[in-house]
Amino acid sequence: MEFESIVLQGVDPQRPIVIAGPCSAESEEQVMEAARRLASKGIKIFRAGIWKPRTKPGGFEGVGVIGLQWLKRVKEETGMYVATEVATREHVVEALKAGVDILWIGARTTVNPFAVQEIADTLKGTDIPVLIKNPVNPDLELWIGAIERIHGAGVRRIGVIHRGFSSYDKKIYRNLPLWHIPIELRRRLPNIPIFCDPSHIGGKRELIAPLSQQAMDLSFDGLMIESHCHPDQAWSDAEQQISPDVLDYVINLLVIRDVSQTTENLSELRRQIDQIDEQLLELLAKRMRISREIGVYKKEHNMPILQSPRYSEILEKRADMGESLDLSAEFVKELLKEIHEESVRQQMIIMTND
Ligand code: PEP
Ligand code: MN
């Protein structure tokens, strides 16, 4: 697939290209205040959700078409480009009619080939840049399939947004970054611009700066960051929005490394190690959760915590498995002993609690 640059006139093509604005357009005043303050910080592309996909009914579902007039006003008064999320044919038609400059497809839409195809069909014959968020589940082929559908409609200015992937377990992030997926996407489609959305990955304000830095370190092209003038009062995603001042601070602190550096670079490898350690800890937490469930079962069935045959079997099997992965059997046994000890400790708490 061939792609054209999505660089817009007047937007500095240097990294990072920043798209910022509130999660949702709430009122004309809120939109205009955010736009003016972001424009004063040099932000050139404004985002705001007009139609909001909510997990459950009853949440704020967006203001709808009226909000498109507010985006029009943002363009007229600040000169910024404006972007919004589309999920249906009607959204696309209305957004194009209102002169929206960039469309994005949300994670809950990218998962659905029917919905993406409907958007693609509606886009035929138009030349608007489209940013495609990753699907909620970690499925690279589904993500690429959505890109192919939009490309198939003749759209050439396509970019992607990495916003992390849902998972059931308790975790540091709202959505797991699984950086290897956008990295693999870059390998498969080397010319497509990749944005990172640290707001939806992190789900918390304090994670926006480190995630943005990680994205820059992985040579992402841009960032989409949720920014609201009164983040605590936001009608959606309040915990992850930052004020325009904080956004400006975060962007100015970013270290943009020389893209010509190779991946052999040591700091790059260290970052990979950091990410793997995070994954290891999350996996351990998941293992402990299951172990606690086993503890509950043992308690209900009056079974002892220590099931020696099972423990010996685990040690032997894992040691063999480790050896086949070039890990010494001794190391694997030591590691499992430690894990098992912690597991027993957690089950003891369950046994002794009423
Ligand atoms: C959003 O950008 O506000 C949004 C709904 O994002 P996502 O599709 O990534 O959940
Ligand atoms: Mn949001």
Tab-separated table of C-alpha atoms and ligand atoms in Angstrom:
chain	number	residue	atom	x	y	z
A	1	MET	CA	0.000	0.000	0.000
A	2	GLU	CA	1.215	3.485	-0.798
A	3	PHE	CA	0.469	6.368	1.519
A	4	GLU	CA	0.831	10.103	1.135
A	5	SER	CA	2.152	12.368	3.819
A	6	ILE	CA	-0.563	13.635	6.126
A	7	VAL	CA	1.405	16.779	6.850
A	8	LEU	CA	-0.949	19.735	6.720
A	9	GLN	CA	-0.036	23.174	5.551
A	10	GLY	CA	1.392	25.227	8.387
A	11	VAL	CA	1.950	22.199	10.621
A	12	ASP	CA	5.605	21.645	11.339
A	13	PRO	CA	6.460	18.166	10.035
A	14	GLN	CA	9.013	17.740	12.826
A	15	ARG	CA	8.272	15.173	15.490
A	16	PRO	CA	6.052	15.105	17.343
A	17	ILE	CA	2.998	16.285	15.426
A	18	VAL	CA	0.617	17.021	18.298
A	19	ILE	CA	-3.152	16.645	18.184
A	20	ALA	CA	-4.763	17.876	21.398
A	21	GLY	CA	-8.169	18.726	22.753
A	22	PRO	CA	-10.841	17.439	25.069
A	23	CYS	CA	-12.097	13.885	25.072
A	24	SER	CA	-15.568	15.264	24.330
A	25	ALA	CA	-17.018	18.496	23.065
A	26	GLU	CA	-19.324	19.434	25.972
A	27	SER	CA	-20.462	22.988	25.248
A	28	GLU	CA	-19.517	25.771	22.878
A	29	GLU	CA	-17.782	27.667	25.707
A	30	GLN	CA	-15.766	24.631	26.813
A	31	VAL	CA	-14.672	23.900	23.235
A	32	MET	CA	-13.705	27.512	22.489
A	33	GLU	CA	-11.829	27.961	25.761
A	34	ALA	CA	-9.821	24.769	25.205
A	35	ALA	CA	-9.134	25.684	21.579
A	36	ARG	CA	-7.935	29.209	22.395
A	37	ARG	CA	-5.662	28.049	25.174
A	38	LEU	CA	-4.225	25.205	23.116
A	39	ALA	CA	-3.706	27.509	20.115
A	40	SER	CA	-1.838	29.926	22.370
A	41	LYS	CA	0.515	27.049	23.220
A	42	GLY	CA	1.221	26.479	19.544
A	43	ILE	CA	-1.035	23.447	19.065
A	44	LYS	CA	-2.117	23.293	15.434
A	45	ILE	CA	-4.544	20.368	15.405
A	46	PHE	CA	-7.558	20.303	17.734
A	47	ARG	CA	-9.436	17.148	18.669
A	48	ALA	CA	-12.856	16.770	20.272
A	49	GLY	CA	-15.251	13.821	20.320
A	50	ILE	CA	-18.710	14.752	19.024
A	51	TRP	CA	-20.119	11.219	19.134
A	52	LYS	CA	-18.820	9.165	22.064
A	53	PRO	CA	-18.892	5.371	22.087
A	54	ARG	CA	-19.666	4.430	25.695
A	55	THR	CA	-19.170	1.030	27.232
A	56	LYS	CA	-22.572	1.212	28.904
A	57	PRO	CA	-25.680	3.240	28.040
A	58	GLY	CA	-26.250	6.208	30.281
A	59	GLY	CA	-22.759	7.698	29.973
A	60	PHE	CA	-22.258	10.949	28.109
A	61	GLU	CA	-22.765	9.982	24.469
A	62	GLY	CA	-21.584	13.221	22.928
A	63	VAL	CA	-23.389	16.383	21.894
A	64	GLY	CA	-23.889	15.250	18.283
A	65	VAL	CA	-24.060	17.402	15.137
A	66	ILE	CA	-24.411	20.685	16.983
A	67	GLY	CA	-20.829	20.272	18.162
A	68	LEU	CA	-19.626	20.356	14.553
A	69	GLN	CA	-20.585	24.033	14.442
A	70	TRP	CA	-18.339	24.646	17.430
A	71	LEU	CA	-15.455	22.951	15.602
A	72	LYS	CA	-16.160	25.225	12.632
A	73	ARG	CA	-15.831	28.179	14.945
A	74	VAL	CA	-12.553	26.788	16.305
A	75	LYS	CA	-11.192	26.762	12.754
A	76	GLU	CA	-12.373	30.277	12.017
A	77	GLU	CA	-11.205	31.847	15.248
A	78	THR	CA	-7.939	30.012	15.915
A	79	GLY	CA	-6.863	28.764	12.483
A	80	MET	CA	-6.343	25.285	13.934
A	81	TYR	CA	-7.208	22.163	11.991
A	82	VAL	CA	-9.968	20.142	13.643
A	83	ALA	CA	-10.369	16.400	14.065
A	84	THR	CA	-13.198	14.222	15.325
A	85	GLU	CA	-14.162	10.552	15.631
A	86	VAL	CA	-16.526	8.946	13.143
A	87	ALA	CA	-18.172	5.554	13.470
A	88	THR	CA	-21.045	5.534	10.962
A	89	ARG	CA	-21.970	6.757	7.481
A	90	GLU	CA	-23.979	9.635	9.013
A	91	HIS	CA	-21.026	10.761	11.129
A	92	VAL	CA	-18.799	10.901	8.047
A	93	VAL	CA	-21.377	12.783	5.970
A	94	GLU	CA	-22.003	15.334	8.722
A	95	ALA	CA	-18.307	15.799	9.529
A	96	LEU	CA	-17.408	16.344	5.865
A	97	LYS	CA	-20.308	18.777	5.452
A	98	ALA	CA	-19.065	20.773	8.442
A	99	GLY	CA	-15.524	20.998	7.040
A	100	VAL	CA	-13.786	18.818	9.643
A	101	ASP	CA	-10.141	18.462	8.508
A	102	ILE	CA	-9.178	15.061	9.906
A	103	LEU	CA	-11.317	12.061	10.840
A	104	TRP	CA	-10.353	9.312	13.194
A	105	ILE	CA	-11.824	5.864	13.630
A	106	GLY	CA	-12.108	4.789	17.258
A	107	ALA	CA	-10.868	1.535	18.750
A	108	ARG	CA	-14.393	0.169	19.181
A	109	THR	CA	-15.075	0.775	15.496
A	110	THR	CA	-11.818	-0.613	14.093
A	111	VAL	CA	-12.755	-4.029	15.533
A	112	ASN	CA	-15.800	-4.177	13.278
A	113	PRO	CA	-15.125	-4.759	9.563
A	114	PHE	CA	-18.750	-3.927	8.662
A	115	ALA	CA	-18.479	-0.527	10.327
A	116	VAL	CA	-15.054	0.200	8.815
A	117	GLN	CA	-16.301	-0.797	5.367
A	118	GLU	CA	-19.324	1.467	5.748
A	119	ILE	CA	-17.000	4.363	6.593
A	120	ALA	CA	-14.701	3.455	3.684
A	121	ASP	CA	-17.618	3.372	1.237
A	122	THR	CA	-18.778	6.786	2.427
A	123	LEU	CA	-15.260	8.190	2.023
A	124	LYS	CA	-14.977	7.158	-1.660
A	125	GLY	CA	-14.031	10.139	-3.777
A	126	THR	CA	-12.960	12.292	-0.844
A	127	ASP	CA	-9.430	13.237	0.117
A	128	ILE	CA	-9.569	13.761	3.863
A	129	PRO	CA	-6.809	12.449	6.156
A	130	VAL	CA	-8.019	9.508	8.250
A	131	LEU	CA	-6.362	8.241	11.426
A	132	ILE	CA	-7.168	4.674	12.411
A	133	LYS	CA	-6.915	3.699	16.055
A	134	ASN	CA	-5.887	0.171	16.883
A	135	PRO	CA	-8.738	-2.250	17.620
A	136	VAL	CA	-9.444	-2.772	21.348
A	137	ASN	CA	-8.058	-6.297	21.114
A	138	PRO	CA	-4.413	-6.929	20.239
A	139	ASP	CA	-4.993	-8.071	16.667
A	140	LEU	CA	-2.521	-6.563	14.214
A	141	GLU	CA	-4.213	-8.134	11.196
A	142	LEU	CA	-7.540	-6.558	12.116
A	143	TRP	CA	-5.799	-3.181	12.408
A	144	ILE	CA	-4.113	-3.619	9.010
A	145	GLY	CA	-7.414	-4.839	7.556
A	146	ALA	CA	-9.037	-1.547	8.573
A	147	ILE	CA	-6.172	0.369	6.950
A	148	GLU	CA	-6.657	-1.673	3.758
A	149	ARG	CA	-10.388	-0.918	3.707
A	150	ILE	CA	-9.835	2.839	4.001
A	151	HIS	CA	-6.970	2.662	1.486
A	152	GLY	CA	-9.248	0.680	-0.830
A	153	ALA	CA	-11.644	3.634	-0.861
A	154	GLY	CA	-8.907	5.745	-2.446
A	155	VAL	CA	-7.907	7.615	0.708
A	156	ARG	CA	-4.121	8.048	0.687
A	157	ARG	CA	-3.480	10.281	3.662
A	158	ILE	CA	-3.803	7.604	6.327
A	159	GLY	CA	-2.196	7.473	9.748
A	160	VAL	CA	-2.657	5.187	12.735
A	161	ILE	CA	-3.078	5.854	16.430
A	162	HIS	CA	-1.760	3.450	19.032
A	163	ARG	CA	-4.115	3.699	22.042
A	164	GLY	CA	-3.304	0.435	23.788
A	165	PHE	CA	-5.249	-2.812	24.154
A	166	SER	CA	-7.924	-3.922	26.615
A	167	SER	CA	-7.196	-6.626	29.138
A	168	TYR	CA	-9.139	-8.183	31.946
A	169	ASP	CA	-6.470	-8.139	34.605
A	170	LYS	CA	-5.596	-5.440	37.074
A	171	LYS	CA	-2.819	-3.380	35.629
A	172	ILE	CA	-0.729	-0.255	35.624
A	173	TYR	CA	-2.318	1.001	32.421
A	174	ARG	CA	-5.919	1.464	31.370
A	175	ASN	CA	-4.950	-0.201	28.089
A	176	LEU	CA	-1.812	-2.299	27.739
A	177	PRO	CA	0.702	-0.617	25.437
A	178	LEU	CA	2.034	-3.890	23.914
A	179	TRP	CA	4.564	-1.775	22.020
A	180	HIS	CA	5.650	-4.696	19.876
A	181	ILE	CA	2.357	-4.427	17.973
A	182	PRO	CA	2.815	-0.864	16.629
A	183	ILE	CA	6.500	-1.705	16.105
A	184	GLU	CA	5.487	-4.664	13.952
A	185	LEU	CA	2.987	-2.428	12.133
A	186	ARG	CA	5.856	-0.050	11.325
A	187	ARG	CA	7.828	-2.971	9.897
A	188	ARG	CA	4.877	-4.078	7.770
A	189	LEU	CA	3.862	-0.582	6.611
A	190	PRO	CA	7.032	1.504	6.899
A	191	ASN	CA	5.533	4.693	5.470
A	192	ILE	CA	2.437	5.062	7.589
A	193	PRO	CA	2.640	7.786	10.245
A	194	ILE	CA	2.106	6.434	13.750
A	195	PHE	CA	0.623	8.543	16.532
A	196	CYS	CA	0.551	7.517	20.169
A	197	ASP	CA	-2.433	8.284	22.399
A	198	PRO	CA	-0.888	8.203	25.883
A	199	SER	CA	-4.160	9.430	27.433
A	200	HIS	CA	-6.098	6.277	26.600
A	201	ILE	CA	-3.138	3.950	27.150
A	202	GLY	CA	-2.347	5.369	30.593
A	203	GLY	CA	-5.820	6.299	31.768
A	204	LYS	CA	-4.111	8.538	34.335
A	205	ARG	CA	-2.570	11.980	34.012
A	206	GLU	CA	0.762	11.046	35.494
A	207	LEU	CA	1.389	8.411	32.833
A	208	ILE	CA	1.050	10.823	29.900
A	209	ALA	CA	4.597	12.206	30.074
A	210	PRO	CA	6.434	8.859	30.376
A	211	LEU	CA	4.291	7.232	27.691
A	212	SER	CA	4.819	10.175	25.328
A	213	GLN	CA	8.553	9.886	25.868
A	214	GLN	CA	8.444	6.153	25.189
A	215	ALA	CA	6.557	6.813	21.958
A	216	MET	CA	9.175	9.347	20.879
A	217	ASP	CA	11.937	6.917	21.781
A	218	LEU	CA	10.284	4.359	19.534
A	219	SER	CA	10.276	6.928	16.692
A	220	PHE	CA	6.535	7.509	16.591
A	221	ASP	CA	5.565	10.480	14.424
A	222	GLY	CA	3.057	12.193	16.651
A	223	LEU	CA	0.912	12.281	19.759
A	224	MET	CA	-2.812	12.610	20.373
A	225	ILE	CA	-3.328	13.901	23.902
A	226	GLU	CA	-6.582	14.717	25.684
A	227	SER	CA	-6.565	18.217	27.090
A	228	HIS	CA	-9.364	19.991	28.949
A	229	CYS	CA	-9.256	23.388	30.694
A	230	HIS	CA	-10.867	21.908	33.821
A	231	PRO	CA	-9.859	18.252	33.666
A	232	ASP	CA	-11.564	17.215	36.908
A	233	GLN	CA	-14.891	18.463	35.620
A	234	ALA	CA	-14.667	16.718	32.232
A	235	TRP	CA	-17.789	14.794	31.244
A	236	SER	CA	-15.734	11.849	29.998
A	237	ASP	CA	-12.275	10.466	30.771
A	238	ALA	CA	-11.666	13.056	33.511
A	239	GLU	CA	-8.790	11.157	35.156
A	240	GLN	CA	-6.687	11.164	32.012
A	241	GLN	CA	-7.092	14.721	30.760
A	242	ILE	CA	-4.544	17.452	31.383
A	243	SER	CA	-4.821	21.219	31.155
A	244	PRO	CA	-3.275	23.059	28.189
A	245	ASP	CA	-0.547	24.380	30.532
A	246	VAL	CA	0.399	20.890	31.664
A	247	LEU	CA	0.272	19.657	28.078
A	248	ASP	CA	2.674	22.408	27.050
A	249	TYR	CA	4.996	21.441	29.909
A	250	VAL	CA	4.890	17.748	28.943
A	251	ILE	CA	5.648	18.477	25.294
A	252	ASN	CA	8.521	20.807	26.131
A	253	LEU	CA	10.106	18.190	28.359
A	254	LEU	CA	10.162	15.535	25.636
A	255	VAL	CA	13.580	14.457	24.500
A	256	ILE	CA	13.511	13.870	20.776
A	257	ARG	CA	16.307	11.536	19.889
A	258	ASP	CA	18.133	11.300	16.628
A	259	VAL	CA	16.065	9.037	14.376
A	260	SER	CA	19.176	7.840	12.596
A	261	GLN	CA	20.326	5.983	15.689
A	262	THR	CA	20.139	2.240	15.308
A	263	THR	CA	18.108	-0.111	17.449
A	264	GLU	CA	21.410	-1.523	18.694
A	265	ASN	CA	21.614	1.647	20.731
A	266	LEU	CA	21.897	0.712	24.395
A	267	SER	CA	19.204	2.989	25.759
A	268	GLU	CA	16.744	1.497	23.293
A	269	LEU	CA	17.534	-1.981	24.560
A	270	ARG	CA	17.166	-0.827	28.151
A	271	ARG	CA	13.748	0.526	27.415
A	272	GLN	CA	12.775	-2.825	25.983
A	273	ILE	CA	14.000	-4.444	29.204
A	274	ASP	CA	11.886	-2.001	31.246
A	275	GLN	CA	8.840	-2.940	29.231
A	276	ILE	CA	9.464	-6.649	29.587
A	277	ASP	CA	9.884	-6.262	33.349
A	278	GLU	CA	6.537	-4.498	33.494
A	279	GLN	CA	4.958	-7.358	31.581
A	280	LEU	CA	6.609	-9.896	33.886
A	281	LEU	CA	5.196	-8.149	36.952
A	282	GLU	CA	1.738	-7.985	35.456
A	283	LEU	CA	1.912	-11.694	34.623
A	284	LEU	CA	3.041	-12.488	38.152
A	285	ALA	CA	0.124	-10.507	39.546
A	286	LYS	CA	-2.205	-12.486	37.299
A	287	ARG	CA	-0.665	-15.773	38.483
A	288	MET	CA	-1.164	-14.723	42.106
A	289	ARG	CA	-4.788	-13.851	41.439
A	290	ILE	CA	-5.428	-17.347	40.087
A	291	SER	CA	-3.508	-18.811	42.970
A	292	ARG	CA	-5.767	-16.960	45.407
A	293	GLU	CA	-8.792	-18.404	43.590
A	294	ILE	CA	-7.296	-21.859	44.141
A	295	GLY	CA	-6.867	-20.900	47.801
A	296	VAL	CA	-10.569	-20.126	48.072
A	297	TYR	CA	-11.406	-23.491	46.494
A	298	LYS	CA	-9.072	-25.361	48.858
A	299	LYS	CA	-10.614	-23.619	51.811
A	300	GLU	CA	-14.162	-24.415	50.725
A	301	HIS	CA	-13.222	-28.073	50.199
A	302	ASN	CA	-11.153	-28.325	53.307
A	303	MET	CA	-7.982	-29.176	51.417
A	304	PRO	CA	-4.447	-28.447	52.646
A	305	ILE	CA	-2.564	-25.612	50.951
A	306	LEU	CA	0.483	-27.617	50.115
A	307	GLN	CA	-0.101	-30.249	47.459
A	308	SER	CA	3.435	-31.656	47.244
A	309	PRO	CA	3.064	-33.844	44.137
A	310	ARG	CA	1.705	-30.875	42.222
A	311	TYR	CA	4.569	-28.645	43.404
A	312	SER	CA	7.256	-31.196	42.417
A	313	GLU	CA	5.627	-31.683	39.056
A	314	ILE	CA	5.631	-27.916	38.441
A	315	LEU	CA	9.321	-27.637	39.357
A	316	GLU	CA	10.392	-30.489	37.078
A	317	LYS	CA	8.263	-29.564	34.099
A	318	ARG	CA	9.190	-25.878	34.212
A	319	ALA	CA	12.881	-26.692	34.596
A	320	ASP	CA	12.727	-28.754	31.387
A	321	MET	CA	10.779	-26.044	29.651
A	322	GLY	CA	13.355	-23.485	30.794
A	323	GLU	CA	16.222	-25.549	29.444
A	324	SER	CA	14.614	-25.715	26.049
A	325	LEU	CA	14.546	-21.899	26.170
A	326	ASP	CA	18.229	-21.614	27.105
A	327	LEU	CA	17.509	-20.886	30.773
A	328	SER	CA	19.374	-23.012	33.281
A	329	ALA	CA	17.231	-25.537	35.166
A	330	GLU	CA	18.665	-24.265	38.430
A	331	PHE	CA	17.654	-20.700	37.737
A	332	VAL	CA	14.124	-21.713	36.787
A	333	LYS	CA	13.766	-23.833	39.944
A	334	GLU	CA	14.993	-20.994	42.146
A	335	LEU	CA	12.621	-18.574	40.496
A	336	LEU	CA	9.658	-20.913	40.866
A	337	LYS	CA	10.486	-21.596	44.499
A	338	GLU	CA	10.252	-17.878	45.193
A	339	ILE	CA	7.001	-17.569	43.289
A	340	HIS	CA	5.571	-20.621	45.008
A	341	GLU	CA	6.487	-19.241	48.417
A	342	GLU	CA	4.617	-16.044	47.701
A	343	SER	CA	1.690	-18.050	46.363
A	344	VAL	CA	1.549	-20.115	49.564
A	345	ARG	CA	1.768	-16.947	51.639
A	346	GLN	CA	-1.202	-15.462	49.773
A	347	GLN	CA	-3.234	-18.671	50.111
A	348	MET	CA	-2.445	-18.768	53.855
A	349	ILE	CA	-4.030	-15.347	54.212
A	350	ILE	CA	-7.168	-16.668	52.525
A	351	MET	CA	-7.205	-19.784	54.733
A	352	THR	CA	-6.891	-17.835	57.949
A	353	ASN	CA	-9.341	-15.077	57.035
A	354	ASP	CA	-13.024	-15.516	57.564
B	1	PEP	C1	-11.311	8.987	22.306
B	1	PEP	O1	-10.347	9.297	21.591
B	1	PEP	O2	-11.863	9.766	23.091
B	1	PEP	C2	-11.757	7.567	22.294
B	1	PEP	C3	-13.016	7.224	22.512
B	1	PEP	O3	-10.739	6.746	22.109
B	1	PEP	P1	-10.620	5.156	21.861
B	1	PEP	O4	-11.356	4.888	20.582
B	1	PEP	O5	-9.144	5.021	21.728
B	1	PEP	O6	-11.156	4.476	23.059
B	2	MN	MN	-11.435	9.816	25.656
